[in-house]
PDB file of N, CA and C in Angstrom:
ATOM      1  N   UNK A 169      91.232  83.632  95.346  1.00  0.00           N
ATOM      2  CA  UNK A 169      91.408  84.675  96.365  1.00  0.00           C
ATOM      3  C   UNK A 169      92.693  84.379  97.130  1.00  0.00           C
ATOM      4  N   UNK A 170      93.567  85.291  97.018  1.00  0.00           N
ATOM      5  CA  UNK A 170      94.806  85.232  97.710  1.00  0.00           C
ATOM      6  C   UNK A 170      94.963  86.102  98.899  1.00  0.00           C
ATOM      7  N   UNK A 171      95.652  85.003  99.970  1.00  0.00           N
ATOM      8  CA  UNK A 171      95.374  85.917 101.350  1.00  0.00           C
ATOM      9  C   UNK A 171      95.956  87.152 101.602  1.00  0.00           C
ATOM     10  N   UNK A 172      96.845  87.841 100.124  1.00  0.00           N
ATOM     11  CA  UNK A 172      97.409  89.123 100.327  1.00  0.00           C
ATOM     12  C   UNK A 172      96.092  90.065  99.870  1.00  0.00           C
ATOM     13  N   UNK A 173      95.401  89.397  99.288  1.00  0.00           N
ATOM     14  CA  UNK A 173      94.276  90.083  98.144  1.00  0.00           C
ATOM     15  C   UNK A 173      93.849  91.454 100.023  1.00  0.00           C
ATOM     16  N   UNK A 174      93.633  92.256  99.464  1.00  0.00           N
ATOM     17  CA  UNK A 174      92.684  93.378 100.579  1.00  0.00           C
ATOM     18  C   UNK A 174      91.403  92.544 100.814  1.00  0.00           C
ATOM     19  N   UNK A 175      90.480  93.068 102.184  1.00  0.00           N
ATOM     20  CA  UNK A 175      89.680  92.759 102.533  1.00  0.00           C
ATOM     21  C   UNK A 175      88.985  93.398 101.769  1.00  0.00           C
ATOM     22  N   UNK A 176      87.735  93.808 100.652  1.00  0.00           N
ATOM     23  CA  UNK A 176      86.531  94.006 100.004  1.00  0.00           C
ATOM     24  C   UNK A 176      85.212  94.899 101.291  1.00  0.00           C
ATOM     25  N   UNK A 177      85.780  95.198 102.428  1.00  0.00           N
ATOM     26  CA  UNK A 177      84.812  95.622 103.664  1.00  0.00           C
ATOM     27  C   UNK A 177      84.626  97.240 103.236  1.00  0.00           C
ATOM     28  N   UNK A 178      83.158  97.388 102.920  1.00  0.00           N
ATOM     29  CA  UNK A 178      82.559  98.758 102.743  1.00  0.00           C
ATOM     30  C   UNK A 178      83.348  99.709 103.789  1.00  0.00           C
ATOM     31  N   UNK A 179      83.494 101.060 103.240  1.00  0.00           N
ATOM     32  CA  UNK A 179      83.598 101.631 104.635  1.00  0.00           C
ATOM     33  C   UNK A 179      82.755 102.438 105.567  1.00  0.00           C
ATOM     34  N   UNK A 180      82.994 102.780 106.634  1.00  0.00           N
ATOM     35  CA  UNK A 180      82.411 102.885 107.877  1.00  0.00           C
ATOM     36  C   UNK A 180      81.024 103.605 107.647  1.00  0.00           C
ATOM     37  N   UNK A 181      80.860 105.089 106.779  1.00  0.00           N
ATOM     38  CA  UNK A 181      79.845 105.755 106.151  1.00  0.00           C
ATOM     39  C   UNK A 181      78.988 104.838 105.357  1.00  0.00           C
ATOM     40  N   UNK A 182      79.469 103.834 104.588  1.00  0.00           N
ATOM     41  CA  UNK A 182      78.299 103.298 103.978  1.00  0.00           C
ATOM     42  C   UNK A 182      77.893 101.946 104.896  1.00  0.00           C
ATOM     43  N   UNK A 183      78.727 101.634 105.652  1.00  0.00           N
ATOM     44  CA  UNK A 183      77.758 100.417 106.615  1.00  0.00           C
ATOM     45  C   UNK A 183      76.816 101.048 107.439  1.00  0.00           C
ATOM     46  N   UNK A 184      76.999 101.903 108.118  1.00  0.00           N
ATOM     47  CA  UNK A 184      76.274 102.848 108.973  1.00  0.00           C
ATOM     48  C   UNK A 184      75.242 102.941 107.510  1.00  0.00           C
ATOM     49  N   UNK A 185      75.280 103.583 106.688  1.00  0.00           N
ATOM     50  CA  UNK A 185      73.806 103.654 106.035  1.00  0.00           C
ATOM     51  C   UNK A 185      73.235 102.614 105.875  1.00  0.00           C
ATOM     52  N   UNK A 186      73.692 101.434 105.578  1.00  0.00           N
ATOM     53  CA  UNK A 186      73.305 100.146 105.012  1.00  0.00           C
ATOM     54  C   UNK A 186      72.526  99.629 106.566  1.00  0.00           C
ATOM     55  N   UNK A 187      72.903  99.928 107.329  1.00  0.00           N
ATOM     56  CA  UNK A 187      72.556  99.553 108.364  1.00  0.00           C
ATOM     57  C   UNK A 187      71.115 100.398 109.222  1.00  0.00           C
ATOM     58  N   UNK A 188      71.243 101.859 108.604  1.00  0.00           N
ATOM     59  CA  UNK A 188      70.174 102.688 109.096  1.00  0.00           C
ATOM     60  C   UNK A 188      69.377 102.192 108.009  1.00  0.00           C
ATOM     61  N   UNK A 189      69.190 101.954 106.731  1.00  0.00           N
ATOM     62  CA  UNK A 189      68.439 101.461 105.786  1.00  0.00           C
ATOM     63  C   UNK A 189      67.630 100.064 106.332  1.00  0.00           C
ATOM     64  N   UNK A 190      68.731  99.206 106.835  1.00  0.00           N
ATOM     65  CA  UNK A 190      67.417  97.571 107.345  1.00  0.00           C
ATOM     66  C   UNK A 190      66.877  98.621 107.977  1.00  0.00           C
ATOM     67  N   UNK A 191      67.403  99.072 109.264  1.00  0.00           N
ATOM     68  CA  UNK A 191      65.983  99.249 110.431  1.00  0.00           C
ATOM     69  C   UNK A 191      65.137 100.076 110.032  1.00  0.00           C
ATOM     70  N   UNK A 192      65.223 101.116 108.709  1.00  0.00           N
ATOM     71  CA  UNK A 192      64.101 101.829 108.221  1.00  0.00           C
ATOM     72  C   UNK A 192      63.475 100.651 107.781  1.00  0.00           C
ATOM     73  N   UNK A 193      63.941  99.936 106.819  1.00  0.00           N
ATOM     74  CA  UNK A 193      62.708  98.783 106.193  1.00  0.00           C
ATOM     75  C   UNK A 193      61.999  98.033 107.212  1.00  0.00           C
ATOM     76  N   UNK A 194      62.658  97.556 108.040  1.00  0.00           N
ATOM     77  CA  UNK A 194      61.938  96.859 109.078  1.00  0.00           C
ATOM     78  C   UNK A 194      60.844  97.521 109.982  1.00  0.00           C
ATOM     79  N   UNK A 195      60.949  98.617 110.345  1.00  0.00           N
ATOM     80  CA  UNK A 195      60.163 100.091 110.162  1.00  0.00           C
ATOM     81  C   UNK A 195      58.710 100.069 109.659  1.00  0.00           C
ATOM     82  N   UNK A 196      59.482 100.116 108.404  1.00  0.00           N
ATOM     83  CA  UNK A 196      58.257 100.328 107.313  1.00  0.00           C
ATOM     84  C   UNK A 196      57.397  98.970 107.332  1.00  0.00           C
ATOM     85  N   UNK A 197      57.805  97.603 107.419  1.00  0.00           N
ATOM     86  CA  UNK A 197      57.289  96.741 107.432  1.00  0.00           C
ATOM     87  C   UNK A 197      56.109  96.007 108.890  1.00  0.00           C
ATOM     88  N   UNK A 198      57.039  96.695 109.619  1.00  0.00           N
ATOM     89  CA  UNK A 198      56.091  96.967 111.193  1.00  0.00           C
ATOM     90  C   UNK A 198      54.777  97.821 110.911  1.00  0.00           C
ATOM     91  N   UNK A 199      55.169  98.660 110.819  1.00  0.00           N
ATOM     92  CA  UNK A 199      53.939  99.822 110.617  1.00  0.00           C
ATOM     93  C   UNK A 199      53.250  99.344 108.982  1.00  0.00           C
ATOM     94  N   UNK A 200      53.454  98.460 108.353  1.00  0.00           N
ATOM     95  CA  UNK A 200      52.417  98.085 107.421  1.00  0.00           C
ATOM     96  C   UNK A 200      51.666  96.618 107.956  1.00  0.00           C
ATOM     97  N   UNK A 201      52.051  95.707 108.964  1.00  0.00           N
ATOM     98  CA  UNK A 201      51.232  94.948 109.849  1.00  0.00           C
ATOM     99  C   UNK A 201      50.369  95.465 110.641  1.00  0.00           C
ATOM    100  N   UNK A 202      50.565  96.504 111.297  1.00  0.00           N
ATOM    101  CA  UNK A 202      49.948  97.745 112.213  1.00  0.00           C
ATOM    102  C   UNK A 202      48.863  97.758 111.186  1.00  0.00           C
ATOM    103  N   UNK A 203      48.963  98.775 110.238  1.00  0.00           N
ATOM    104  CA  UNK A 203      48.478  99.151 109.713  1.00  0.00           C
ATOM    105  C   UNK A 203      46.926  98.264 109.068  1.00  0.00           C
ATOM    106  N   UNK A 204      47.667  97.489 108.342  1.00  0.00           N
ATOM    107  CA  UNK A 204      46.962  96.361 108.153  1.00  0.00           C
ATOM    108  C   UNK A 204      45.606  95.862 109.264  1.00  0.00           C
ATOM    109  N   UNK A 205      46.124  95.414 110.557  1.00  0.00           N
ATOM    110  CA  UNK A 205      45.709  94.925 111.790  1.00  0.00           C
ATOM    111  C   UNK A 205      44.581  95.735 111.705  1.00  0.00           C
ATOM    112  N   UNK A 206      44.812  97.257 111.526  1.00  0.00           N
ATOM    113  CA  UNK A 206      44.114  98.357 112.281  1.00  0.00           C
ATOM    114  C   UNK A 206      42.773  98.507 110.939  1.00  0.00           C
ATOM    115  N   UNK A 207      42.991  97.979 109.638  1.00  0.00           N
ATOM    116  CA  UNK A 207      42.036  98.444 109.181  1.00  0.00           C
ATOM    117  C   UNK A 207      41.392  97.131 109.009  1.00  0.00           C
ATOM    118  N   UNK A 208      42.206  95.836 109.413  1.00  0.00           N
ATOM    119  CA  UNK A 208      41.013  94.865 109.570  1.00  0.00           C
ATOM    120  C   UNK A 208      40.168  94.899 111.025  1.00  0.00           C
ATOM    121  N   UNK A 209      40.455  95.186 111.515  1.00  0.00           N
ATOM    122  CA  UNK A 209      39.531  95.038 113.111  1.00  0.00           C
ATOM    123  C   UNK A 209      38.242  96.036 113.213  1.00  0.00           C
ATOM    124  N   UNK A 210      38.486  97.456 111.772  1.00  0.00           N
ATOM    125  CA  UNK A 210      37.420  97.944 111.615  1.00  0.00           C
ATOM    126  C   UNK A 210      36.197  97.414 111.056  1.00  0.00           C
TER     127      UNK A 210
END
């Protein structure tokens, strides 16, 4: 890797998705502990 080489940095549209994508998964993974919780306590 040569320090003229370009930086490889996604651009701005796909970090923003990449980024709305974790907090959907993390999301989804919340609300399947919830979930979980809620049908063991029945």
């Amino acid at each position: 890797m040569l320090w003229s080489d370009p930086e490889n940095e996604p651009p701005k549209e796909l970090r923003d998705t990449q980024r709305m994508l974790r907090r959907l998964g993390l999301l989804v993974a919340l609300a399947m502990i919830v979930t979980m919780f809620v049908i063991g306590v029945r």
